[in-house]
Amino acid sequence: MGIPGDRFPGYGRQGMGRRQGGVRWWVLLVAATYFGWYWLNHQQDAAFTGRTRLIDTSVEDEARLGLQAWQQTLAEADLVRDGPVPAQVRDIARRLVEVGPGVEQHLARALGVPATTRWDAFQWEVGVIDSPQVNAFCLPGGKIAVYTGIIPVARNEHALAAIMGHEIAHALLRHGAERMAQQKLVQIGQLAASVSIGEMEPRQQQMVLAALGAGARYGLVLPFSRDHESEADRVGLLLAAAACYDPREAIGLWQRMGEASGGGAPLEFMSTHPSSGTRIQRLEAWMPEALVLRESSGCPPLPR
Ligand SMILES: [Zn+2]
């Protein structure tokens, strides 16, 4: 057994001399130039946050992908069609979606960013899935799923509105499209890296690629997903508040979610979500804003 570098030491050393450590630098240069060009041509200011981000999918294409995933979900899931839970979930969704443009206007004023959401591209639909999973999601284009397993963790309609507001916010902020663009660039980057080190010793190659993979995951993908979570928390909280739910219920909710995920295996819903301590601190910081927005939306006063 041996690796090519062992059997042909002369070849390996010569290659390394010419390639400066076995790296084809021009491949990396081309990839970096492409990245720069791609970033400049596909960046846009996000609605609701004003954050500059990379998106290379049209809102229509994104909605089409969302619809496909939705049809697949409906085909495989056990749906709860009648009874109080679907009625309540539909009612919450309707109220949250209704106040969406107002919340966008509020943030546009507060942050000095343009309101650019294409509301016409969202076809809202709600499904309650009979499953013990503590889960909920909203697909691009506005297809909302709530699993019955999350109902006991939510405990009341205000907390359920906080969960659904969070999920709806992910769709409004087009986090799915942003993640797709990011995955594409990570894949191209990994391909460029593996081509550029093609003449390195295989063992060394594996080490470099593993390090790059970990770097992309911890340096790019996870921080981004934590940013997305934080943005969805803020927008979700404001949606719930503007729809006259009690935003303070979000605090207890995320505490319960933290406990629900603390015991056994990590919940799917929580796996990319920030630790509940950080999340609760942020929610508390946004609470005054949410309460003011709620009051200015003409909602009845909250119990003390
Ligand atoms: Zn989330």
PDB file of C-alpha atoms and ligand atoms in Angstrom:
ATOM      1  CA  MET A   1       0.000   0.000   0.000  1.00  0.00           C
ATOM      2  CA  GLY A   2       1.268   3.441  -0.684  1.00  0.00           C
ATOM      3  CA  ILE A   3       0.294   6.795  -1.911  1.00  0.00           C
ATOM      4  CA  PRO A   4       1.591   8.137  -5.246  1.00  0.00           C
ATOM      5  CA  GLY A   5       3.899  10.562  -3.488  1.00  0.00           C
ATOM      6  CA  ASP A   6       5.703   7.619  -1.827  1.00  0.00           C
ATOM      7  CA  ARG A   7       6.196   5.605  -4.978  1.00  0.00           C
ATOM      8  CA  PHE A   8       7.269   8.490  -7.166  1.00  0.00           C
ATOM      9  CA  PRO A   9       9.047  10.827  -4.780  1.00  0.00           C
ATOM     10  CA  GLY A  10      10.818  12.675  -7.620  1.00  0.00           C
ATOM     11  CA  TYR A  11       7.553  13.472  -9.353  1.00  0.00           C
ATOM     12  CA  GLY A  12       5.984  14.770  -6.182  1.00  0.00           C
ATOM     13  CA  ARG A  13       8.901  17.021  -5.279  1.00  0.00           C
ATOM     14  CA  GLN A  14       9.234  18.401  -8.778  1.00  0.00           C
ATOM     15  CA  GLY A  15       5.521  19.104  -8.877  1.00  0.00           C
ATOM     16  CA  MET A  16       5.691  20.824  -5.547  1.00  0.00           C
ATOM     17  CA  GLY A  17       8.533  23.040  -6.676  1.00  0.00           C
ATOM     18  CA  ARG A  18       6.717  24.220  -9.754  1.00  0.00           C
ATOM     19  CA  ARG A  19       3.364  24.599  -8.094  1.00  0.00           C
ATOM     20  CA  GLN A  20       4.652  26.204  -4.905  1.00  0.00           C
ATOM     21  CA  GLY A  21       3.566  23.608  -2.370  1.00  0.00           C
ATOM     22  CA  GLY A  22       1.414  21.622  -4.809  1.00  0.00           C
ATOM     23  CA  VAL A  23      -1.098  24.445  -5.183  1.00  0.00           C
ATOM     24  CA  ARG A  24      -2.270  25.687  -8.559  1.00  0.00           C
ATOM     25  CA  TRP A  25      -2.608  29.288  -7.525  1.00  0.00           C
ATOM     26  CA  TRP A  26      -4.155  30.394 -10.809  1.00  0.00           C
ATOM     27  CA  VAL A  27      -7.208  28.198 -10.147  1.00  0.00           C
ATOM     28  CA  LEU A  28      -7.727  29.968  -6.834  1.00  0.00           C
ATOM     29  CA  LEU A  29      -7.216  33.337  -8.494  1.00  0.00           C
ATOM     30  CA  VAL A  30      -9.832  32.541 -11.158  1.00  0.00           C
ATOM     31  CA  ALA A  31     -12.243  31.304  -8.486  1.00  0.00           C
ATOM     32  CA  ALA A  32     -11.684  34.408  -6.333  1.00  0.00           C
ATOM     33  CA  THR A  33     -12.242  36.696  -9.333  1.00  0.00           C
ATOM     34  CA  TYR A  34     -15.430  34.810 -10.181  1.00  0.00           C
ATOM     35  CA  PHE A  35     -16.623  35.108  -6.572  1.00  0.00           C
ATOM     36  CA  GLY A  36     -15.990  38.827  -6.601  1.00  0.00           C
ATOM     37  CA  TRP A  37     -17.840  39.268  -9.871  1.00  0.00           C
ATOM     38  CA  TYR A  38     -20.707  37.072  -8.685  1.00  0.00           C
ATOM     39  CA  TRP A  39     -21.061  38.945  -5.416  1.00  0.00           C
ATOM     40  CA  LEU A  40     -21.120  42.352  -7.120  1.00  0.00           C
ATOM     41  CA  ASN A  41     -23.720  41.209  -9.642  1.00  0.00           C
ATOM     42  CA  HIS A  42     -26.097  39.393  -7.307  1.00  0.00           C
ATOM     43  CA  GLN A  43     -26.106  41.441  -4.173  1.00  0.00           C
ATOM     44  CA  GLN A  44     -29.184  43.255  -3.015  1.00  0.00           C
ATOM     45  CA  ASP A  45     -30.395  45.065   0.054  1.00  0.00           C
ATOM     46  CA  ALA A  46     -32.732  42.855   2.021  1.00  0.00           C
ATOM     47  CA  ALA A  47     -36.214  44.112   2.846  1.00  0.00           C
ATOM     48  CA  PHE A  48     -36.904  44.341   6.602  1.00  0.00           C
ATOM     49  CA  THR A  49     -33.211  44.451   7.572  1.00  0.00           C
ATOM     50  CA  GLY A  50     -31.358  46.486   4.945  1.00  0.00           C
ATOM     51  CA  ARG A  51     -28.529  43.953   5.159  1.00  0.00           C
ATOM     52  CA  THR A  52     -26.605  43.558   1.885  1.00  0.00           C
ATOM     53  CA  ARG A  53     -26.821  39.941   0.839  1.00  0.00           C
ATOM     54  CA  LEU A  54     -26.313  37.539  -2.017  1.00  0.00           C
ATOM     55  CA  ILE A  55     -29.381  36.194  -3.817  1.00  0.00           C
ATOM     56  CA  ASP A  56     -29.352  34.733  -7.321  1.00  0.00           C
ATOM     57  CA  THR A  57     -32.865  33.286  -7.550  1.00  0.00           C
ATOM     58  CA  SER A  58     -35.931  35.254  -8.621  1.00  0.00           C
ATOM     59  CA  VAL A  59     -38.753  35.419  -6.134  1.00  0.00           C
ATOM     60  CA  GLU A  60     -40.916  33.496  -8.635  1.00  0.00           C
ATOM     61  CA  ASP A  61     -38.401  30.652  -9.000  1.00  0.00           C
ATOM     62  CA  GLU A  62     -38.046  30.512  -5.258  1.00  0.00           C
ATOM     63  CA  ALA A  63     -41.834  30.270  -4.855  1.00  0.00           C
ATOM     64  CA  ARG A  64     -41.926  27.477  -7.463  1.00  0.00           C
ATOM     65  CA  LEU A  65     -39.346  25.486  -5.503  1.00  0.00           C
ATOM     66  CA  GLY A  66     -41.327  26.136  -2.333  1.00  0.00           C
ATOM     67  CA  LEU A  67     -44.514  24.889  -3.997  1.00  0.00           C
ATOM     68  CA  GLN A  68     -42.813  21.671  -5.121  1.00  0.00           C
ATOM     69  CA  ALA A  69     -41.564  21.008  -1.596  1.00  0.00           C
ATOM     70  CA  TRP A  70     -45.033  21.825  -0.249  1.00  0.00           C
ATOM     71  CA  GLN A  71     -46.785  19.365  -2.555  1.00  0.00           C
ATOM     72  CA  GLN A  72     -44.321  16.701  -1.508  1.00  0.00           C
ATOM     73  CA  THR A  73     -44.913  17.531   2.171  1.00  0.00           C
ATOM     74  CA  LEU A  74     -48.690  17.314   1.732  1.00  0.00           C
ATOM     75  CA  ALA A  75     -48.415  14.004  -0.128  1.00  0.00           C
ATOM     76  CA  GLU A  76     -46.365  12.425   2.657  1.00  0.00           C
ATOM     77  CA  ALA A  77     -47.912  14.029   5.751  1.00  0.00           C
ATOM     78  CA  ASP A  78     -50.904  13.132   7.835  1.00  0.00           C
ATOM     79  CA  LEU A  79     -52.922  16.355   7.740  1.00  0.00           C
ATOM     80  CA  VAL A  80     -55.355  17.486  10.418  1.00  0.00           C
ATOM     81  CA  ARG A  81     -58.168  19.060   8.404  1.00  0.00           C
ATOM     82  CA  ASP A  82     -60.939  19.738  10.908  1.00  0.00           C
ATOM     83  CA  GLY A  83     -61.303  20.789  14.506  1.00  0.00           C
ATOM     84  CA  PRO A  84     -60.128  23.708  16.599  1.00  0.00           C
ATOM     85  CA  VAL A  85     -56.370  23.437  15.911  1.00  0.00           C
ATOM     86  CA  PRO A  86     -56.394  23.965  12.116  1.00  0.00           C
ATOM     87  CA  ALA A  87     -58.977  26.748  12.537  1.00  0.00           C
ATOM     88  CA  GLN A  88     -56.785  28.494  15.116  1.00  0.00           C
ATOM     89  CA  VAL A  89     -53.596  28.032  13.098  1.00  0.00           C
ATOM     90  CA  ARG A  90     -55.272  29.414   9.964  1.00  0.00           C
ATOM     91  CA  ASP A  91     -56.580  32.383  11.928  1.00  0.00           C
ATOM     92  CA  ILE A  92     -53.133  33.173  13.359  1.00  0.00           C
ATOM     93  CA  ALA A  93     -51.540  32.911   9.904  1.00  0.00           C
ATOM     94  CA  ARG A  94     -54.144  35.245   8.392  1.00  0.00           C
ATOM     95  CA  ARG A  95     -53.596  37.858  11.110  1.00  0.00           C
ATOM     96  CA  LEU A  96     -49.784  37.684  10.866  1.00  0.00           C
ATOM     97  CA  VAL A  97     -49.757  37.953   7.081  1.00  0.00           C
ATOM     98  CA  GLU A  98     -52.229  40.835   7.134  1.00  0.00           C
ATOM     99  CA  VAL A  99     -49.905  43.028   9.214  1.00  0.00           C
ATOM    100  CA  GLY A 100     -46.808  42.099   7.157  1.00  0.00           C
ATOM    101  CA  PRO A 101     -46.693  45.220   4.943  1.00  0.00           C
ATOM    102  CA  GLY A 102     -47.210  47.462   7.992  1.00  0.00           C
ATOM    103  CA  VAL A 103     -44.316  45.802   9.839  1.00  0.00           C
ATOM    104  CA  GLU A 104     -42.133  46.180   6.763  1.00  0.00           C
ATOM    105  CA  GLN A 105     -43.004  49.888   6.623  1.00  0.00           C
ATOM    106  CA  HIS A 106     -42.232  50.225  10.330  1.00  0.00           C
ATOM    107  CA  LEU A 107     -38.774  48.669   9.899  1.00  0.00           C
ATOM    108  CA  ALA A 108     -38.138  50.654   6.732  1.00  0.00           C
ATOM    109  CA  ARG A 109     -38.701  53.837   8.712  1.00  0.00           C
ATOM    110  CA  ALA A 110     -36.816  52.637  11.797  1.00  0.00           C
ATOM    111  CA  LEU A 111     -33.755  51.421   9.876  1.00  0.00           C
ATOM    112  CA  GLY A 112     -33.898  53.791   6.901  1.00  0.00           C
ATOM    113  CA  VAL A 113     -34.076  50.924   4.384  1.00  0.00           C
ATOM    114  CA  PRO A 114     -36.354  50.502   1.353  1.00  0.00           C
ATOM    115  CA  ALA A 115     -39.445  48.272   1.596  1.00  0.00           C
ATOM    116  CA  THR A 116     -38.939  45.935  -1.357  1.00  0.00           C
ATOM    117  CA  THR A 117     -40.974  42.825  -0.535  1.00  0.00           C
ATOM    118  CA  ARG A 118     -42.921  41.460  -3.507  1.00  0.00           C
ATOM    119  CA  TRP A 119     -46.093  40.616  -1.593  1.00  0.00           C
ATOM    120  CA  ASP A 120     -47.799  39.411  -4.775  1.00  0.00           C
ATOM    121  CA  ALA A 121     -45.285  36.552  -5.066  1.00  0.00           C
ATOM    122  CA  PHE A 122     -46.557  34.953  -1.840  1.00  0.00           C
ATOM    123  CA  GLN A 123     -49.530  32.594  -2.028  1.00  0.00           C
ATOM    124  CA  TRP A 124     -50.174  31.831   1.618  1.00  0.00           C
ATOM    125  CA  GLU A 125     -51.391  28.398   2.610  1.00  0.00           C
ATOM    126  CA  VAL A 126     -51.482  26.612   5.966  1.00  0.00           C
ATOM    127  CA  GLY A 127     -51.302  22.937   6.883  1.00  0.00           C
ATOM    128  CA  VAL A 128     -51.441  21.277  10.299  1.00  0.00           C
ATOM    129  CA  ILE A 129     -49.456  18.039  10.307  1.00  0.00           C
ATOM    130  CA  ASP A 130     -50.328  15.276  12.759  1.00  0.00           C
ATOM    131  CA  SER A 131     -46.909  14.400  14.160  1.00  0.00           C
ATOM    132  CA  PRO A 132     -45.230  14.354  17.584  1.00  0.00           C
ATOM    133  CA  GLN A 133     -42.325  16.415  16.160  1.00  0.00           C
ATOM    134  CA  VAL A 134     -41.830  19.801  17.798  1.00  0.00           C
ATOM    135  CA  ASN A 135     -41.636  21.574  14.482  1.00  0.00           C
ATOM    136  CA  ALA A 136     -43.027  24.270  12.220  1.00  0.00           C
ATOM    137  CA  PHE A 137     -41.814  25.809   8.995  1.00  0.00           C
ATOM    138  CA  CYS A 138     -42.745  28.229   6.249  1.00  0.00           C
ATOM    139  CA  LEU A 139     -41.534  27.447   2.746  1.00  0.00           C
ATOM    140  CA  PRO A 140     -40.500  30.099   0.220  1.00  0.00           C
ATOM    141  CA  GLY A 141     -43.625  31.520  -1.379  1.00  0.00           C
ATOM    142  CA  GLY A 142     -45.663  31.252   1.833  1.00  0.00           C
ATOM    143  CA  LYS A 143     -46.591  27.638   2.573  1.00  0.00           C
ATOM    144  CA  ILE A 144     -46.839  27.242   6.339  1.00  0.00           C
ATOM    145  CA  ALA A 145     -46.723  23.919   8.212  1.00  0.00           C
ATOM    146  CA  VAL A 146     -47.371  23.502  11.926  1.00  0.00           C
ATOM    147  CA  TYR A 147     -46.798  20.103  13.552  1.00  0.00           C
ATOM    148  CA  THR A 148     -49.220  19.087  16.286  1.00  0.00           C
ATOM    149  CA  GLY A 149     -46.192  18.236  18.474  1.00  0.00           C
ATOM    150  CA  ILE A 150     -45.386  21.935  18.853  1.00  0.00           C
ATOM    151  CA  ILE A 151     -48.848  22.839  20.204  1.00  0.00           C
ATOM    152  CA  PRO A 152     -48.219  21.662  23.817  1.00  0.00           C
ATOM    153  CA  VAL A 153     -44.851  23.505  23.855  1.00  0.00           C
ATOM    154  CA  ALA A 154     -46.541  26.678  22.606  1.00  0.00           C
ATOM    155  CA  ARG A 155     -49.335  26.313  25.202  1.00  0.00           C
ATOM    156  CA  ASN A 156     -51.305  29.361  23.972  1.00  0.00           C
ATOM    157  CA  GLU A 157     -52.150  31.290  20.817  1.00  0.00           C
ATOM    158  CA  HIS A 158     -49.721  34.121  21.629  1.00  0.00           C
ATOM    159  CA  ALA A 159     -46.738  31.770  21.728  1.00  0.00           C
ATOM    160  CA  LEU A 160     -47.997  29.932  18.659  1.00  0.00           C
ATOM    161  CA  ALA A 161     -48.149  33.313  16.908  1.00  0.00           C
ATOM    162  CA  ALA A 162     -44.516  33.925  17.920  1.00  0.00           C
ATOM    163  CA  ILE A 163     -43.477  30.586  16.369  1.00  0.00           C
ATOM    164  CA  MET A 164     -45.458  31.149  13.196  1.00  0.00           C
ATOM    165  CA  GLY A 165     -44.297  34.768  12.977  1.00  0.00           C
ATOM    166  CA  HIS A 166     -40.706  33.527  13.152  1.00  0.00           C
ATOM    167  CA  GLU A 167     -41.293  31.000  10.359  1.00  0.00           C
ATOM    168  CA  ILE A 168     -43.208  33.456   8.163  1.00  0.00           C
ATOM    169  CA  ALA A 169     -40.353  35.934   8.660  1.00  0.00           C
ATOM    170  CA  HIS A 170     -37.844  33.398   7.247  1.00  0.00           C
ATOM    171  CA  ALA A 171     -39.949  33.272   4.057  1.00  0.00           C
ATOM    172  CA  LEU A 172     -40.477  37.040   3.838  1.00  0.00           C
ATOM    173  CA  LEU A 173     -36.754  37.660   4.322  1.00  0.00           C
ATOM    174  CA  ARG A 174     -35.993  35.088   1.589  1.00  0.00           C
ATOM    175  CA  HIS A 175     -33.526  33.234   3.768  1.00  0.00           C
ATOM    176  CA  GLY A 176     -34.010  30.076   1.661  1.00  0.00           C
ATOM    177  CA  ALA A 177     -32.821  31.822  -1.510  1.00  0.00           C
ATOM    178  CA  GLU A 178     -29.872  33.281   0.348  1.00  0.00           C
ATOM    179  CA  ARG A 179     -28.893  29.845   1.620  1.00  0.00           C
ATOM    180  CA  MET A 180     -29.119  28.397  -1.898  1.00  0.00           C
ATOM    181  CA  ALA A 181     -26.766  31.063  -3.268  1.00  0.00           C
ATOM    182  CA  GLN A 182     -24.391  30.441  -0.386  1.00  0.00           C
ATOM    183  CA  GLN A 183     -24.361  26.666  -0.879  1.00  0.00           C
ATOM    184  CA  LYS A 184     -23.614  27.152  -4.555  1.00  0.00           C
ATOM    185  CA  LEU A 185     -20.609  29.346  -3.806  1.00  0.00           C
ATOM    186  CA  VAL A 186     -19.343  26.953  -1.121  1.00  0.00           C
ATOM    187  CA  GLN A 187     -19.549  24.072  -3.621  1.00  0.00           C
ATOM    188  CA  ILE A 188     -17.747  26.031  -6.327  1.00  0.00           C
ATOM    189  CA  GLY A 189     -15.142  27.063  -3.757  1.00  0.00           C
ATOM    190  CA  GLN A 190     -14.573  23.474  -2.688  1.00  0.00           C
ATOM    191  CA  LEU A 191     -14.290  22.371  -6.307  1.00  0.00           C
ATOM    192  CA  ALA A 192     -11.762  25.122  -7.051  1.00  0.00           C
ATOM    193  CA  ALA A 193      -9.802  24.175  -3.944  1.00  0.00           C
ATOM    194  CA  SER A 194      -9.689  20.480  -4.848  1.00  0.00           C
ATOM    195  CA  VAL A 195      -8.563  21.261  -8.420  1.00  0.00           C
ATOM    196  CA  SER A 196      -5.914  23.695  -7.219  1.00  0.00           C
ATOM    197  CA  ILE A 197      -4.348  21.141  -4.853  1.00  0.00           C
ATOM    198  CA  GLY A 198      -4.717  18.211  -7.276  1.00  0.00           C
ATOM    199  CA  GLU A 199      -0.972  17.527  -7.219  1.00  0.00           C
ATOM    200  CA  MET A 200      -0.559  17.531  -3.488  1.00  0.00           C
ATOM    201  CA  GLU A 201      -0.083  14.292  -1.617  1.00  0.00           C
ATOM    202  CA  PRO A 202      -3.528  12.668  -1.193  1.00  0.00           C
ATOM    203  CA  ARG A 203      -3.247  12.684   2.585  1.00  0.00           C
ATOM    204  CA  GLN A 204      -2.357  16.358   2.586  1.00  0.00           C
ATOM    205  CA  GLN A 205      -5.170  17.051   0.125  1.00  0.00           C
ATOM    206  CA  GLN A 206      -7.665  15.406   2.430  1.00  0.00           C
ATOM    207  CA  MET A 207      -6.438  17.495   5.333  1.00  0.00           C
ATOM    208  CA  VAL A 208      -6.680  20.757   3.380  1.00  0.00           C
ATOM    209  CA  LEU A 209     -10.170  19.934   2.092  1.00  0.00           C
ATOM    210  CA  ALA A 210     -11.380  18.885   5.539  1.00  0.00           C
ATOM    211  CA  ALA A 211     -10.030  22.133   6.999  1.00  0.00           C
ATOM    212  CA  LEU A 212     -11.710  24.157   4.248  1.00  0.00           C
ATOM    213  CA  GLY A 213     -14.982  22.296   4.790  1.00  0.00           C
ATOM    214  CA  ALA A 214     -14.883  23.010   8.518  1.00  0.00           C
ATOM    215  CA  GLY A 215     -13.927  26.628   7.797  1.00  0.00           C
ATOM    216  CA  ALA A 216     -16.892  27.059   5.449  1.00  0.00           C
ATOM    217  CA  ARG A 217     -19.233  25.470   7.979  1.00  0.00           C
ATOM    218  CA  TYR A 218     -18.109  27.340  11.076  1.00  0.00           C
ATOM    219  CA  GLY A 219     -16.941  30.537   9.410  1.00  0.00           C
ATOM    220  CA  LEU A 220     -19.721  31.044   6.883  1.00  0.00           C
ATOM    221  CA  VAL A 221     -22.718  28.732   6.981  1.00  0.00           C
ATOM    222  CA  LEU A 222     -23.403  28.628  10.733  1.00  0.00           C
ATOM    223  CA  PRO A 223     -22.841  32.354  11.428  1.00  0.00           C
ATOM    224  CA  PHE A 224     -25.184  33.115   8.531  1.00  0.00           C
ATOM    225  CA  SER A 225     -27.837  30.782   9.849  1.00  0.00           C
ATOM    226  CA  ARG A 226     -27.523  32.383  13.285  1.00  0.00           C
ATOM    227  CA  ASP A 227     -28.004  35.817  11.674  1.00  0.00           C
ATOM    228  CA  HIS A 228     -31.053  34.466   9.889  1.00  0.00           C
ATOM    229  CA  GLU A 229     -32.461  33.170  13.151  1.00  0.00           C
ATOM    230  CA  SER A 230     -31.964  36.479  14.857  1.00  0.00           C
ATOM    231  CA  GLU A 231     -33.596  38.393  11.977  1.00  0.00           C
ATOM    232  CA  ALA A 232     -36.545  35.988  11.945  1.00  0.00           C
ATOM    233  CA  ASP A 233     -36.928  36.390  15.716  1.00  0.00           C
ATOM    234  CA  ARG A 234     -37.126  40.170  15.488  1.00  0.00           C
ATOM    235  CA  VAL A 235     -39.467  40.314  12.487  1.00  0.00           C
ATOM    236  CA  GLY A 236     -41.569  37.448  13.913  1.00  0.00           C
ATOM    237  CA  LEU A 237     -41.909  39.251  17.248  1.00  0.00           C
ATOM    238  CA  LEU A 238     -43.034  42.436  15.472  1.00  0.00           C
ATOM    239  CA  LEU A 239     -45.520  40.520  13.308  1.00  0.00           C
ATOM    240  CA  ALA A 240     -47.061  38.907  16.402  1.00  0.00           C
ATOM    241  CA  ALA A 241     -47.189  42.258  18.219  1.00  0.00           C
ATOM    242  CA  ALA A 242     -48.717  44.154  15.275  1.00  0.00           C
ATOM    243  CA  ALA A 243     -51.319  41.373  14.937  1.00  0.00           C
ATOM    244  CA  CYS A 244     -52.315  42.130  18.557  1.00  0.00           C
ATOM    245  CA  TYR A 245     -50.854  39.006  20.148  1.00  0.00           C
ATOM    246  CA  ASP A 246     -48.921  39.384  23.400  1.00  0.00           C
ATOM    247  CA  PRO A 247     -45.250  39.509  22.313  1.00  0.00           C
ATOM    248  CA  ARG A 248     -44.092  38.891  25.909  1.00  0.00           C
ATOM    249  CA  GLU A 249     -45.234  35.289  25.501  1.00  0.00           C
ATOM    250  CA  ALA A 250     -42.282  34.749  23.144  1.00  0.00           C
ATOM    251  CA  ILE A 251     -39.898  34.726  26.123  1.00  0.00           C
ATOM    252  CA  GLY A 252     -41.529  31.809  27.937  1.00  0.00           C
ATOM    253  CA  LEU A 253     -41.968  30.039  24.633  1.00  0.00           C
ATOM    254  CA  TRP A 254     -38.269  30.001  23.753  1.00  0.00           C
ATOM    255  CA  GLN A 255     -37.455  28.937  27.303  1.00  0.00           C
ATOM    256  CA  ARG A 256     -39.796  25.965  26.869  1.00  0.00           C
ATOM    257  CA  MET A 257     -38.319  25.245  23.444  1.00  0.00           C
ATOM    258  CA  GLY A 258     -34.858  25.239  25.010  1.00  0.00           C
ATOM    259  CA  GLU A 259     -36.022  22.789  27.668  1.00  0.00           C
ATOM    260  CA  ALA A 260     -37.767  20.621  25.081  1.00  0.00           C
ATOM    261  CA  SER A 261     -34.501  20.301  23.169  1.00  0.00           C
ATOM    262  CA  GLY A 262     -32.298  20.000  26.267  1.00  0.00           C
ATOM    263  CA  GLY A 263     -33.159  16.442  27.297  1.00  0.00           C
ATOM    264  CA  GLY A 264     -32.771  14.106  24.376  1.00  0.00           C
ATOM    265  CA  ALA A 265     -31.632  14.356  20.795  1.00  0.00           C
ATOM    266  CA  PRO A 266     -31.521  17.894  19.372  1.00  0.00           C
ATOM    267  CA  LEU A 267     -34.820  18.851  17.797  1.00  0.00           C
ATOM    268  CA  GLU A 268     -34.736  19.439  14.096  1.00  0.00           C
ATOM    269  CA  PHE A 269     -36.317  22.823  14.630  1.00  0.00           C
ATOM    270  CA  MET A 270     -33.641  23.873  17.104  1.00  0.00           C
ATOM    271  CA  SER A 271     -30.529  22.453  15.457  1.00  0.00           C
ATOM    272  CA  THR A 272     -29.599  25.629  13.608  1.00  0.00           C
ATOM    273  CA  HIS A 273     -31.154  27.893  16.189  1.00  0.00           C
ATOM    274  CA  PRO A 274     -29.145  29.914  18.695  1.00  0.00           C
ATOM    275  CA  SER A 275     -28.952  28.911  22.332  1.00  0.00           C
ATOM    276  CA  SER A 276     -32.108  29.938  24.125  1.00  0.00           C
ATOM    277  CA  GLY A 277     -30.190  32.219  26.540  1.00  0.00           C
ATOM    278  CA  THR A 278     -28.862  34.494  23.764  1.00  0.00           C
ATOM    279  CA  ARG A 279     -32.195  34.402  22.014  1.00  0.00           C
ATOM    280  CA  ILE A 280     -34.108  35.466  25.116  1.00  0.00           C
ATOM    281  CA  GLN A 281     -31.693  38.350  25.797  1.00  0.00           C
ATOM    282  CA  ARG A 282     -32.263  39.647  22.276  1.00  0.00           C
ATOM    283  CA  LEU A 283     -36.023  39.239  22.505  1.00  0.00           C
ATOM    284  CA  GLU A 284     -36.011  41.230  25.724  1.00  0.00           C
ATOM    285  CA  ALA A 285     -34.032  43.980  24.003  1.00  0.00           C
ATOM    286  CA  TRP A 286     -36.619  44.141  21.175  1.00  0.00           C
ATOM    287  CA  MET A 287     -39.634  43.935  23.493  1.00  0.00           C
ATOM    288  CA  PRO A 288     -40.118  47.716  24.002  1.00  0.00           C
ATOM    289  CA  GLU A 289     -40.188  48.195  20.208  1.00  0.00           C
ATOM    290  CA  ALA A 290     -42.719  45.354  19.860  1.00  0.00           C
ATOM    291  CA  LEU A 291     -44.957  46.776  22.602  1.00  0.00           C
ATOM    292  CA  VAL A 292     -44.920  50.269  21.057  1.00  0.00           C
ATOM    293  CA  LEU A 293     -45.735  48.829  17.629  1.00  0.00           C
ATOM    294  CA  ARG A 294     -48.557  46.806  19.151  1.00  0.00           C
ATOM    295  CA  GLU A 295     -50.045  49.884  20.787  1.00  0.00           C
ATOM    296  CA  SER A 296     -49.735  51.990  17.637  1.00  0.00           C
ATOM    297  CA  SER A 297     -51.504  49.213  15.694  1.00  0.00           C
ATOM    298  CA  GLY A 298     -54.683  49.956  17.652  1.00  0.00           C
ATOM    299  CA  CYS A 299     -54.683  46.732  19.664  1.00  0.00           C
ATOM    300  CA  PRO A 300     -56.581  46.451  22.969  1.00  0.00           C
ATOM    301  CA  PRO A 301     -54.337  47.011  26.015  1.00  0.00           C
ATOM    302  CA  LEU A 302     -52.474  44.016  27.427  1.00  0.00           C
ATOM    303  CA  PRO A 303     -53.131  42.612  30.876  1.00  0.00           C
ATOM    304  CA  ARG A 304     -50.429  43.646  33.344  1.00  0.00           C
TER     305      ARG A 304
HETATM  306 ZN    ZN B   1     -35.678  29.784  12.389  1.00  0.00          ZN
END
